[in-house]
Short mmCIF file of N, CA and C in Angstrom, two decimals:
data_model
loop_
_atom_site.label_atom_id
_atom_site.label_comp_id
_atom_site.label_asym_id
_atom_site.label_seq_id
_atom_site.Cartn_x
_atom_site.Cartn_y
_atom_site.Cartn_z
N ALA A 51 -28.98 267.69 103.61
CA ALA A 51 -28.75 267.67 105.06
C ALA A 51 -29.94 267.02 105.72
N TYR A 52 -29.72 265.91 106.41
CA TYR A 52 -30.84 265.15 106.97
C TYR A 52 -30.87 265.19 108.49
N THR A 53 -29.76 265.25 109.12
CA THR A 53 -29.72 265.32 110.57
C THR A 53 -28.74 266.39 110.99
N TYR A 54 -28.63 266.58 112.28
CA TYR A 54 -27.74 267.61 112.82
C TYR A 54 -26.32 267.44 112.31
N LEU A 55 -25.86 266.20 112.13
CA LEU A 55 -24.51 265.95 111.64
C LEU A 55 -24.28 266.57 110.28
N ASN A 56 -25.31 266.58 109.45
CA ASN A 56 -25.15 267.11 108.10
C ASN A 56 -24.85 268.59 108.08
N LEU A 57 -25.13 269.28 109.17
CA LEU A 57 -24.79 270.70 109.22
C LEU A 57 -23.29 270.91 109.09
N TYR A 58 -22.53 269.88 109.47
CA TYR A 58 -21.08 269.97 109.42
C TYR A 58 -20.49 269.15 108.29
N GLY A 59 -21.32 268.77 107.34
CA GLY A 59 -20.82 268.10 106.15
C GLY A 59 -20.66 266.61 106.26
N TYR A 60 -21.19 265.99 107.30
CA TYR A 60 -21.09 264.55 107.44
C TYR A 60 -22.30 263.88 106.79
N ALA A 61 -22.03 262.95 105.89
CA ALA A 61 -23.12 262.22 105.25
C ALA A 61 -23.66 261.18 106.22
N VAL A 62 -24.96 261.02 106.26
CA VAL A 62 -25.61 260.03 107.13
C VAL A 62 -26.33 259.03 106.23
N ASP A 63 -25.96 257.76 106.33
CA ASP A 63 -26.56 256.77 105.44
C ASP A 63 -27.38 255.73 106.19
N ALA A 64 -27.48 255.85 107.52
CA ALA A 64 -28.28 254.89 108.28
C ALA A 64 -28.50 255.43 109.69
N VAL A 65 -29.49 254.85 110.37
CA VAL A 65 -29.78 255.18 111.76
C VAL A 65 -29.69 253.90 112.57
N VAL A 66 -29.06 253.98 113.74
CA VAL A 66 -28.91 252.81 114.61
C VAL A 66 -29.68 253.04 115.90
N CYS A 67 -30.58 252.12 116.22
CA CYS A 67 -31.34 252.17 117.48
C CYS A 67 -30.81 251.09 118.41
N ASN A 68 -30.42 251.48 119.60
CA ASN A 68 -29.80 250.57 120.55
C ASN A 68 -30.80 250.12 121.63
N ARG A 69 -30.51 248.98 122.23
CA ARG A 69 -31.29 248.44 123.35
C ARG A 69 -32.77 248.27 123.01
N VAL A 70 -33.03 247.64 121.90
CA VAL A 70 -34.41 247.39 121.48
C VAL A 70 -34.92 246.11 122.16
N PHE A 71 -36.03 246.24 122.87
CA PHE A 71 -36.61 245.08 123.55
C PHE A 71 -37.07 244.04 122.52
N PRO A 72 -36.87 242.76 122.81
CA PRO A 72 -37.35 241.71 121.89
C PRO A 72 -38.87 241.65 121.86
N GLN A 73 -39.42 241.25 120.71
CA GLN A 73 -40.87 241.19 120.55
C GLN A 73 -41.51 240.19 121.51
N HIS A 74 -40.79 239.12 121.82
CA HIS A 74 -41.39 238.07 122.65
C HIS A 74 -41.37 238.42 124.14
N LEU A 75 -40.80 239.55 124.51
CA LEU A 75 -40.74 239.94 125.91
C LEU A 75 -42.15 240.17 126.45
N ALA A 76 -42.55 239.38 127.44
CA ALA A 76 -43.92 239.45 127.95
C ALA A 76 -43.97 239.78 129.44
N ASP A 77 -42.82 240.06 130.03
CA ASP A 77 -42.77 240.38 131.45
C ASP A 77 -43.59 241.63 131.74
N GLU A 78 -44.47 241.54 132.73
CA GLU A 78 -45.35 242.67 133.08
C GLU A 78 -44.54 243.89 133.50
N TYR A 79 -43.38 243.65 134.10
CA TYR A 79 -42.53 244.76 134.56
C TYR A 79 -42.10 245.65 133.41
N PHE A 80 -41.86 245.05 132.24
CA PHE A 80 -41.36 245.80 131.09
C PHE A 80 -42.48 246.26 130.14
N LYS A 81 -43.72 245.97 130.48
CA LYS A 81 -44.82 246.25 129.56
C LYS A 81 -44.88 247.72 129.16
N GLN A 82 -44.83 248.63 130.15
CA GLN A 82 -44.92 250.05 129.85
C GLN A 82 -43.68 250.53 129.11
N TRP A 83 -42.51 250.04 129.50
CA TRP A 83 -41.28 250.42 128.82
C TRP A 83 -41.31 249.98 127.36
N LYS A 84 -41.77 248.76 127.14
CA LYS A 84 -41.82 248.24 125.78
C LYS A 84 -42.79 249.05 124.92
N GLN A 85 -43.94 249.40 125.47
CA GLN A 85 -44.92 250.20 124.73
C GLN A 85 -44.36 251.57 124.39
N SER A 86 -43.71 252.20 125.37
CA SER A 86 -43.11 253.52 125.13
C SER A 86 -42.02 253.43 124.07
N GLN A 87 -41.22 252.36 124.13
CA GLN A 87 -40.16 252.21 123.14
C GLN A 87 -40.73 252.01 121.74
N GLN A 88 -41.80 251.24 121.62
CA GLN A 88 -42.41 251.02 120.31
C GLN A 88 -42.92 252.33 119.72
N GLU A 89 -43.47 253.19 120.55
CA GLU A 89 -43.93 254.49 120.07
C GLU A 89 -42.76 255.33 119.59
N ASN A 90 -41.66 255.30 120.34
CA ASN A 90 -40.48 256.06 119.93
C ASN A 90 -39.87 255.51 118.65
N LEU A 91 -39.84 254.18 118.53
CA LEU A 91 -39.29 253.58 117.32
C LEU A 91 -40.14 253.94 116.10
N GLN A 92 -41.45 253.98 116.28
CA GLN A 92 -42.32 254.38 115.17
C GLN A 92 -42.03 255.82 114.75
N PHE A 93 -41.83 256.69 115.74
CA PHE A 93 -41.50 258.08 115.42
C PHE A 93 -40.17 258.18 114.69
N VAL A 94 -39.18 257.40 115.13
CA VAL A 94 -37.86 257.40 114.48
C VAL A 94 -38.01 256.97 113.02
N GLU A 95 -38.78 255.92 112.77
CA GLU A 95 -38.97 255.44 111.41
C GLU A 95 -39.66 256.48 110.54
N GLU A 96 -40.64 257.17 111.10
CA GLU A 96 -41.33 258.22 110.35
C GLU A 96 -40.41 259.40 110.08
N ALA A 97 -39.64 259.79 111.09
CA ALA A 97 -38.83 261.00 110.98
C ALA A 97 -37.62 260.83 110.08
N PHE A 98 -37.08 259.61 110.00
CA PHE A 98 -35.83 259.41 109.27
C PHE A 98 -35.99 258.67 107.95
N GLN A 99 -37.21 258.38 107.53
CA GLN A 99 -37.37 257.80 106.19
C GLN A 99 -36.79 258.76 105.17
N PRO A 100 -36.12 258.21 104.13
CA PRO A 100 -35.98 256.80 103.75
C PRO A 100 -34.68 256.14 104.22
N LEU A 101 -34.01 256.69 105.21
CA LEU A 101 -32.78 256.06 105.69
C LEU A 101 -33.08 254.70 106.30
N PRO A 102 -32.20 253.71 106.07
CA PRO A 102 -32.39 252.41 106.72
C PRO A 102 -32.16 252.53 108.22
N ILE A 103 -32.87 251.74 109.00
CA ILE A 103 -32.76 251.77 110.45
C ILE A 103 -32.30 250.41 110.94
N PHE A 104 -31.14 250.37 111.61
CA PHE A 104 -30.59 249.13 112.14
C PHE A 104 -30.89 249.08 113.64
N LYS A 105 -31.40 247.95 114.09
CA LYS A 105 -31.81 247.82 115.49
C LYS A 105 -30.90 246.84 116.23
N ILE A 106 -30.34 247.33 117.34
CA ILE A 106 -29.49 246.50 118.20
C ILE A 106 -30.34 246.04 119.38
N PRO A 107 -30.40 244.74 119.64
CA PRO A 107 -31.26 244.25 120.72
C PRO A 107 -30.73 244.63 122.10
N PHE A 108 -31.59 244.52 123.07
CA PHE A 108 -31.21 244.74 124.46
C PHE A 108 -30.43 243.52 124.93
N PHE A 109 -29.10 243.64 124.94
CA PHE A 109 -28.26 242.50 125.31
C PHE A 109 -28.30 242.25 126.82
N ASP A 110 -27.81 241.08 127.21
CA ASP A 110 -27.75 240.73 128.62
C ASP A 110 -26.51 241.30 129.29
N GLN A 111 -25.68 242.03 128.52
CA GLN A 111 -24.49 242.67 129.06
C GLN A 111 -24.36 244.07 128.46
N GLU A 112 -23.61 244.92 129.15
CA GLU A 112 -23.34 246.25 128.62
C GLU A 112 -22.43 246.14 127.40
N LEU A 113 -22.55 247.12 126.49
CA LEU A 113 -21.70 247.14 125.30
C LEU A 113 -20.33 247.69 125.66
N VAL A 114 -19.55 246.87 126.34
CA VAL A 114 -18.21 247.26 126.78
C VAL A 114 -17.25 246.15 126.41
N GLY A 115 -16.14 246.52 125.80
CA GLY A 115 -15.11 245.55 125.46
C GLY A 115 -15.26 244.98 124.05
N GLU A 116 -14.18 244.37 123.59
CA GLU A 116 -14.13 243.88 122.21
C GLU A 116 -15.16 242.79 121.95
N THR A 117 -15.36 241.90 122.91
CA THR A 117 -16.29 240.79 122.69
C THR A 117 -17.70 241.29 122.41
N MET A 118 -18.17 242.24 123.21
CA MET A 118 -19.52 242.76 123.02
C MET A 118 -19.62 243.61 121.75
N LEU A 119 -18.56 244.32 121.42
CA LEU A 119 -18.57 245.11 120.19
C LEU A 119 -18.65 244.19 118.97
N ARG A 120 -17.91 243.09 119.02
CA ARG A 120 -17.99 242.12 117.92
C ARG A 120 -19.38 241.48 117.83
N ARG A 121 -19.96 241.22 118.98
CA ARG A 121 -21.31 240.64 119.00
C ARG A 121 -22.32 241.61 118.38
N THR A 122 -22.17 242.88 118.71
CA THR A 122 -23.05 243.90 118.15
C THR A 122 -22.85 244.03 116.65
N ALA A 123 -21.59 244.05 116.22
CA ALA A 123 -21.29 244.15 114.79
C ALA A 123 -21.86 242.97 114.03
N ASP A 124 -21.85 241.80 114.66
CA ASP A 124 -22.38 240.61 114.00
C ASP A 124 -23.89 240.72 113.81
N VAL A 125 -24.58 241.33 114.78
CA VAL A 125 -26.02 241.50 114.67
C VAL A 125 -26.37 242.50 113.58
N VAL A 126 -25.65 243.63 113.57
CA VAL A 126 -25.98 244.70 112.62
C VAL A 126 -25.45 244.41 111.23
N PHE A 127 -24.22 243.94 111.14
CA PHE A 127 -23.58 243.79 109.84
C PHE A 127 -23.32 242.35 109.43
N GLY A 128 -23.71 241.38 110.26
CA GLY A 128 -23.52 239.99 109.87
C GLY A 128 -24.33 239.65 108.64
N GLU A 129 -23.91 238.66 107.90
CA GLU A 129 -24.57 238.33 106.64
C GLU A 129 -25.89 237.59 106.83
N ASP A 130 -26.12 237.04 108.03
CA ASP A 130 -27.35 236.29 108.27
C ASP A 130 -28.51 237.26 108.47
N LYS A 131 -29.31 237.46 107.43
CA LYS A 131 -30.39 238.44 107.49
C LYS A 131 -31.54 238.00 108.39
N THR A 132 -31.57 236.71 108.76
CA THR A 132 -32.61 236.27 109.69
C THR A 132 -32.38 236.87 111.08
N ARG A 133 -31.14 237.29 111.36
CA ARG A 133 -30.83 237.95 112.63
C ARG A 133 -30.82 239.46 112.47
N GLY A 134 -31.16 239.94 111.29
CA GLY A 134 -31.18 241.38 111.07
C GLY A 134 -29.91 241.92 110.45
N GLY A 135 -28.93 241.06 110.20
CA GLY A 135 -27.67 241.52 109.62
C GLY A 135 -27.86 242.08 108.23
N VAL A 136 -27.13 243.13 107.91
CA VAL A 136 -27.32 243.80 106.62
C VAL A 136 -26.09 243.71 105.72
N GLY A 137 -25.04 243.02 106.18
CA GLY A 137 -23.91 242.80 105.29
C GLY A 137 -22.71 243.69 105.54
N ASP A 138 -22.08 244.13 104.48
CA ASP A 138 -20.81 244.85 104.51
C ASP A 138 -20.92 246.20 105.22
N PRO A 139 -20.17 246.40 106.33
CA PRO A 139 -20.24 247.68 107.04
C PRO A 139 -19.50 248.82 106.34
N THR A 140 -18.72 248.49 105.31
CA THR A 140 -17.95 249.55 104.65
C THR A 140 -18.70 250.23 103.52
N ARG A 141 -19.82 249.66 103.11
CA ARG A 141 -20.54 250.27 102.00
C ARG A 141 -21.51 251.33 102.51
N SER A 142 -21.92 252.22 101.62
CA SER A 142 -22.90 253.23 101.97
C SER A 142 -24.30 252.66 101.78
N TYR A 143 -25.18 252.88 102.75
CA TYR A 143 -26.52 252.31 102.69
C TYR A 143 -27.56 253.28 102.17
N TYR A 144 -27.19 254.53 102.00
CA TYR A 144 -28.11 255.50 101.38
C TYR A 144 -27.29 256.65 100.81
N SER A 145 -27.58 257.01 99.57
CA SER A 145 -26.81 258.07 98.93
C SER A 145 -27.70 259.14 98.30
N GLY A 146 -28.99 259.09 98.57
CA GLY A 146 -29.90 260.06 97.98
C GLY A 146 -29.91 261.38 98.72
N LEU A 147 -30.81 262.26 98.31
CA LEU A 147 -30.99 263.55 98.97
C LEU A 147 -32.37 263.56 99.62
N PRO A 148 -32.47 263.16 100.88
CA PRO A 148 -33.78 263.06 101.51
C PRO A 148 -34.51 264.39 101.61
N GLN A 149 -33.76 265.48 101.77
CA GLN A 149 -34.42 266.77 101.97
C GLN A 149 -33.56 267.88 101.37
N GLN A 150 -34.19 268.76 100.60
CA GLN A 150 -33.50 269.89 100.00
C GLN A 150 -34.29 271.17 100.27
N ILE A 151 -33.56 272.27 100.43
CA ILE A 151 -34.19 273.59 100.57
C ILE A 151 -33.52 274.53 99.59
N TYR A 152 -34.34 275.20 98.76
CA TYR A 152 -33.79 276.14 97.78
C TYR A 152 -34.84 277.21 97.49
N THR A 153 -34.46 278.21 96.72
CA THR A 153 -35.39 279.27 96.33
C THR A 153 -35.77 279.10 94.87
N GLN A 154 -37.04 279.44 94.56
CA GLN A 154 -37.53 279.31 93.19
C GLN A 154 -38.72 280.26 93.01
N ASN A 155 -38.61 281.13 92.02
CA ASN A 155 -39.70 282.05 91.67
C ASN A 155 -40.25 282.81 92.88
N GLY A 156 -39.35 283.30 93.70
CA GLY A 156 -39.77 284.10 94.84
C GLY A 156 -40.24 283.33 96.05
N HIS A 157 -40.11 282.01 96.02
CA HIS A 157 -40.52 281.19 97.16
C HIS A 157 -39.32 280.39 97.67
N TYR A 158 -39.37 280.05 98.96
CA TYR A 158 -38.50 279.01 99.47
C TYR A 158 -39.21 277.68 99.22
N VAL A 159 -38.44 276.68 98.83
CA VAL A 159 -39.01 275.36 98.52
C VAL A 159 -38.34 274.31 99.40
N LEU A 160 -39.17 273.56 100.12
CA LEU A 160 -38.72 272.40 100.86
C LEU A 160 -39.10 271.18 100.02
N SER A 161 -38.11 270.43 99.56
CA SER A 161 -38.35 269.31 98.65
C SER A 161 -37.98 268.00 99.33
N ILE A 162 -38.93 267.05 99.35
CA ILE A 162 -38.68 265.74 99.95
C ILE A 162 -39.09 264.66 98.95
N PRO A 163 -38.39 263.52 98.94
CA PRO A 163 -38.72 262.46 97.99
C PRO A 163 -39.97 261.69 98.41
N LEU A 164 -40.86 261.47 97.45
CA LEU A 164 -42.04 260.63 97.67
C LEU A 164 -42.24 259.76 96.44
N PRO A 165 -41.36 258.80 96.23
CA PRO A 165 -41.46 257.97 95.02
C PRO A 165 -42.74 257.15 94.98
N MET A 166 -43.32 257.06 93.78
CA MET A 166 -44.47 256.22 93.50
C MET A 166 -45.72 256.62 94.29
N ALA A 167 -45.80 257.86 94.71
CA ALA A 167 -47.00 258.32 95.43
C ALA A 167 -48.07 258.75 94.44
N GLU A 168 -49.32 258.59 94.84
CA GLU A 168 -50.43 259.09 94.04
C GLU A 168 -50.71 260.53 94.46
N ARG A 169 -50.77 261.42 93.48
CA ARG A 169 -50.91 262.85 93.77
C ARG A 169 -52.11 263.15 94.68
N ASP A 170 -53.25 262.50 94.41
CA ASP A 170 -54.46 262.82 95.17
C ASP A 170 -54.49 262.17 96.55
N GLN A 171 -53.48 261.36 96.88
CA GLN A 171 -53.43 260.73 98.19
C GLN A 171 -52.55 261.49 99.17
N VAL A 172 -51.84 262.50 98.68
CA VAL A 172 -50.91 263.24 99.53
C VAL A 172 -51.67 264.28 100.35
N ASP A 173 -51.50 264.22 101.66
CA ASP A 173 -52.14 265.17 102.57
C ASP A 173 -51.06 265.85 103.39
N LEU A 174 -51.13 267.17 103.47
CA LEU A 174 -50.10 267.95 104.15
C LEU A 174 -50.75 268.90 105.13
N HIS A 175 -50.27 268.90 106.37
CA HIS A 175 -50.75 269.91 107.31
C HIS A 175 -49.70 270.16 108.39
N ARG A 176 -49.88 271.28 109.07
CA ARG A 176 -48.96 271.70 110.12
C ARG A 176 -49.51 271.24 111.46
N SER A 177 -48.69 270.52 112.23
CA SER A 177 -49.15 270.07 113.54
C SER A 177 -48.84 271.10 114.61
N VAL A 178 -47.64 271.65 114.55
CA VAL A 178 -47.22 272.75 115.42
C VAL A 178 -46.48 273.74 114.55
N VAL A 179 -45.99 274.81 115.15
CA VAL A 179 -45.36 275.88 114.37
C VAL A 179 -44.19 275.38 113.55
N ASP A 180 -43.35 274.52 114.13
CA ASP A 180 -42.12 274.12 113.45
C ASP A 180 -42.15 272.69 112.96
N GLU A 181 -43.33 272.13 112.70
CA GLU A 181 -43.39 270.74 112.24
C GLU A 181 -44.51 270.56 111.22
N LEU A 182 -44.20 269.82 110.16
CA LEU A 182 -45.19 269.46 109.16
C LEU A 182 -45.45 267.96 109.24
N ILE A 183 -46.66 267.55 108.89
CA ILE A 183 -46.97 266.13 108.79
C ILE A 183 -47.44 265.86 107.37
N VAL A 184 -46.76 264.91 106.72
CA VAL A 184 -47.14 264.49 105.37
C VAL A 184 -47.73 263.09 105.48
N ARG A 185 -48.93 262.91 104.96
CA ARG A 185 -49.59 261.60 104.98
C ARG A 185 -49.88 261.13 103.56
N ILE A 186 -49.66 259.83 103.35
CA ILE A 186 -50.08 259.17 102.12
C ILE A 186 -50.74 257.87 102.56
N GLY A 187 -52.06 257.88 102.63
CA GLY A 187 -52.76 256.72 103.15
C GLY A 187 -52.41 256.51 104.62
N ASN A 188 -51.90 255.32 104.96
CA ASN A 188 -51.50 255.03 106.33
C ASN A 188 -50.07 255.44 106.63
N TRP A 189 -49.36 255.91 105.62
CA TRP A 189 -47.96 256.30 105.78
C TRP A 189 -47.91 257.74 106.26
N LYS A 190 -47.03 258.00 107.24
CA LYS A 190 -46.93 259.34 107.78
C LYS A 190 -45.47 259.71 108.01
N ARG A 191 -45.15 260.96 107.76
CA ARG A 191 -43.80 261.44 108.03
C ARG A 191 -43.87 262.80 108.71
N ASN A 192 -43.14 262.92 109.84
CA ASN A 192 -43.02 264.20 110.53
C ASN A 192 -41.79 264.92 110.01
N ILE A 193 -41.95 266.17 109.63
CA ILE A 193 -40.84 266.95 109.10
C ILE A 193 -40.62 268.15 110.01
N ALA A 194 -39.47 268.19 110.68
CA ALA A 194 -39.13 269.32 111.53
C ALA A 194 -38.62 270.46 110.66
N LEU A 195 -39.29 271.60 110.73
CA LEU A 195 -38.92 272.74 109.90
C LEU A 195 -37.75 273.49 110.52
N PRO A 196 -36.79 273.91 109.69
CA PRO A 196 -35.74 274.78 110.20
C PRO A 196 -36.33 276.13 110.60
N THR A 197 -35.59 276.86 111.42
CA THR A 197 -36.09 278.13 111.95
C THR A 197 -36.53 279.09 110.86
N GLY A 198 -35.76 279.15 109.77
CA GLY A 198 -36.06 280.10 108.71
C GLY A 198 -37.36 279.84 107.99
N LEU A 199 -37.82 278.58 107.97
CA LEU A 199 -39.08 278.24 107.32
C LEU A 199 -40.25 278.21 108.30
N ALA A 200 -39.96 277.94 109.56
CA ALA A 200 -41.04 277.78 110.54
C ALA A 200 -41.87 279.05 110.68
N ARG A 201 -41.26 280.21 110.43
CA ARG A 201 -41.99 281.47 110.61
C ARG A 201 -42.73 281.91 109.35
N LEU A 202 -42.58 281.14 108.27
CA LEU A 202 -43.20 281.52 107.00
C LEU A 202 -44.50 280.76 106.76
N GLU A 203 -45.38 281.36 105.97
CA GLU A 203 -46.63 280.72 105.61
C GLU A 203 -46.43 279.79 104.41
N ILE A 204 -47.16 278.68 104.40
CA ILE A 204 -47.11 277.77 103.26
C ILE A 204 -47.92 278.36 102.12
N ALA A 205 -47.28 278.47 100.95
CA ALA A 205 -47.95 279.06 99.79
C ALA A 205 -48.57 278.00 98.89
N GLY A 206 -48.18 276.75 99.06
CA GLY A 206 -48.71 275.69 98.22
C GLY A 206 -47.77 274.51 98.19
N ALA A 207 -48.14 273.50 97.42
CA ALA A 207 -47.31 272.31 97.29
C ALA A 207 -47.52 271.70 95.91
N LYS A 208 -46.46 271.12 95.38
CA LYS A 208 -46.53 270.46 94.08
C LYS A 208 -45.86 269.09 94.18
N TYR A 209 -46.47 268.11 93.52
CA TYR A 209 -45.86 266.79 93.44
C TYR A 209 -45.35 266.59 92.03
N GLU A 210 -44.04 266.53 91.87
CA GLU A 210 -43.45 266.40 90.54
C GLU A 210 -42.13 265.65 90.63
N ASP A 211 -41.88 264.82 89.63
CA ASP A 211 -40.64 264.04 89.55
C ASP A 211 -40.38 263.25 90.83
N ASP A 212 -41.43 262.62 91.36
CA ASP A 212 -41.31 261.78 92.55
C ASP A 212 -40.86 262.55 93.79
N ARG A 213 -41.08 263.86 93.81
CA ARG A 213 -40.75 264.66 94.98
C ARG A 213 -41.92 265.57 95.33
N LEU A 214 -42.14 265.77 96.63
CA LEU A 214 -43.13 266.73 97.09
C LEU A 214 -42.41 268.04 97.37
N ASN A 215 -42.76 269.08 96.63
CA ASN A 215 -42.15 270.39 96.79
C ASN A 215 -43.13 271.32 97.50
N ILE A 216 -42.76 271.73 98.71
CA ILE A 216 -43.62 272.58 99.53
C ILE A 216 -43.10 274.01 99.44
N LEU A 217 -43.97 274.93 99.01
CA LEU A 217 -43.57 276.32 98.79
C LEU A 217 -43.92 277.17 100.00
N PHE A 218 -42.98 278.02 100.40
CA PHE A 218 -43.18 278.95 101.50
C PHE A 218 -43.05 280.37 100.99
N ASP A 219 -43.95 281.25 101.44
CA ASP A 219 -43.89 282.66 101.07
C ASP A 219 -42.66 283.31 101.69
N ARG A 220 -41.95 284.08 100.89
CA ARG A 220 -40.84 284.85 101.43
C ARG A 220 -41.38 286.12 102.07
N GLU A 221 -40.75 286.55 103.15
CA GLU A 221 -41.21 287.74 103.84
C GLU A 221 -40.77 288.99 103.09
N ASP A 222 -41.72 289.88 102.82
CA ASP A 222 -41.40 291.08 102.04
C ASP A 222 -40.72 292.16 102.88
N ASN A 223 -41.11 292.25 104.15
CA ASN A 223 -40.64 293.37 104.95
C ASN A 223 -39.41 293.04 105.80
N ASP A 224 -39.13 291.78 105.97
CA ASP A 224 -38.00 291.40 106.81
C ASP A 224 -36.85 290.90 105.95
N GLU A 225 -35.70 290.80 106.58
CA GLU A 225 -34.55 290.26 105.89
C GLU A 225 -34.76 288.77 105.67
N ASP A 226 -34.16 288.26 104.59
CA ASP A 226 -34.25 286.83 104.33
C ASP A 226 -33.58 286.06 105.45
N PRO A 227 -34.02 284.83 105.72
CA PRO A 227 -33.37 284.01 106.74
C PRO A 227 -31.90 283.79 106.41
N GLN A 228 -31.11 283.69 107.45
CA GLN A 228 -29.70 283.38 107.28
C GLN A 228 -29.54 281.92 106.88
N PRO A 229 -28.43 281.58 106.20
CA PRO A 229 -28.24 280.18 105.76
C PRO A 229 -28.39 279.17 106.88
N GLN A 230 -27.85 279.50 108.07
CA GLN A 230 -27.96 278.54 109.17
C GLN A 230 -29.39 278.33 109.63
N ASP A 231 -30.26 279.33 109.37
CA ASP A 231 -31.66 279.20 109.76
C ASP A 231 -32.46 278.33 108.81
N LEU A 232 -31.87 277.97 107.68
CA LEU A 232 -32.55 277.10 106.72
C LEU A 232 -32.08 275.66 106.82
N GLN A 233 -31.22 275.37 107.81
CA GLN A 233 -30.75 274.02 107.99
C GLN A 233 -31.75 273.24 108.84
N PRO A 234 -31.98 271.95 108.53
CA PRO A 234 -32.92 271.15 109.31
C PRO A 234 -32.50 271.07 110.77
N ASN A 235 -33.47 271.17 111.68
CA ASN A 235 -33.20 271.02 113.11
C ASN A 235 -33.80 269.71 113.61
N ARG A 236 -33.82 268.71 112.77
CA ARG A 236 -34.44 267.42 113.07
C ARG A 236 -33.86 266.77 114.32
N TRP A 237 -32.54 266.88 114.50
CA TRP A 237 -31.91 266.20 115.62
C TRP A 237 -32.38 266.78 116.95
N GLU A 238 -32.44 268.11 117.04
CA GLU A 238 -32.91 268.73 118.27
C GLU A 238 -34.39 268.41 118.52
N THR A 239 -35.19 268.42 117.46
CA THR A 239 -36.61 268.11 117.61
C THR A 239 -36.80 266.67 118.05
N LEU A 240 -36.02 265.76 117.49
CA LEU A 240 -36.12 264.35 117.87
C LEU A 240 -35.75 264.16 119.33
N LYS A 241 -34.67 264.82 119.78
CA LYS A 241 -34.27 264.69 121.17
C LYS A 241 -35.36 265.20 122.10
N ALA A 242 -35.96 266.33 121.75
CA ALA A 242 -37.02 266.90 122.58
C ALA A 242 -38.23 265.97 122.62
N ARG A 243 -38.56 265.36 121.47
CA ARG A 243 -39.71 264.46 121.39
C ARG A 243 -39.48 263.23 122.27
N LEU A 244 -38.26 262.68 122.21
CA LEU A 244 -37.95 261.49 122.99
C LEU A 244 -37.90 261.80 124.48
N ARG A 245 -37.38 262.99 124.83
CA ARG A 245 -37.36 263.38 126.24
C ARG A 245 -38.79 263.48 126.78
N GLY A 246 -39.69 264.03 125.96
CA GLY A 246 -41.08 264.16 126.39
C GLY A 246 -41.74 262.82 126.59
N ALA A 247 -41.43 261.86 125.70
CA ALA A 247 -42.04 260.53 125.81
C ALA A 247 -41.53 259.78 127.03
N ALA A 248 -40.27 260.07 127.39
CA ALA A 248 -39.68 259.35 128.51
C ALA A 248 -40.11 259.92 129.85
N GLY A 249 -40.62 261.18 129.85
CA GLY A 249 -40.95 261.86 131.10
C GLY A 249 -42.27 261.43 131.70
#
């Protein structure tokens, strides 16, 4: 389960960002908007790795009607990769398991893929109560913790089989978290983060 949609059994194989300002835009009026958007796009890339991210440019018309929908489809799925097209829209663009939560030896385990990482380069810390930050050199990923894990202490972490497994202590005196409390709340966290950046 990678985003809010996965709570209902929908597989997510890509992320689409709409109304992306072009890099060559130099108008002073859009300077602050462009900077804010770049910060948000960076957060989206960090939060949703390793899913592919398709970017739709800020068109000169609203996305209304068949003509504009076809134009958008040509940008995202057209075969010309110089325009950002990625090809066949009917194929799946990601089929892995970006995030797993399970129990093992008395701990809850949050497992995320980190292929080809060097064990001694992995840095893990908590930024706020319900968010973890994983760093590998200049690479960073924000992980929104589900409610059931956010209240638990981190017991340790292991890097094995190209995955980072983060262990959380189970609470001895309280009831175990309910299944819904162990589901990722990434979508709500992302919306809150973007609202804050826009304010």
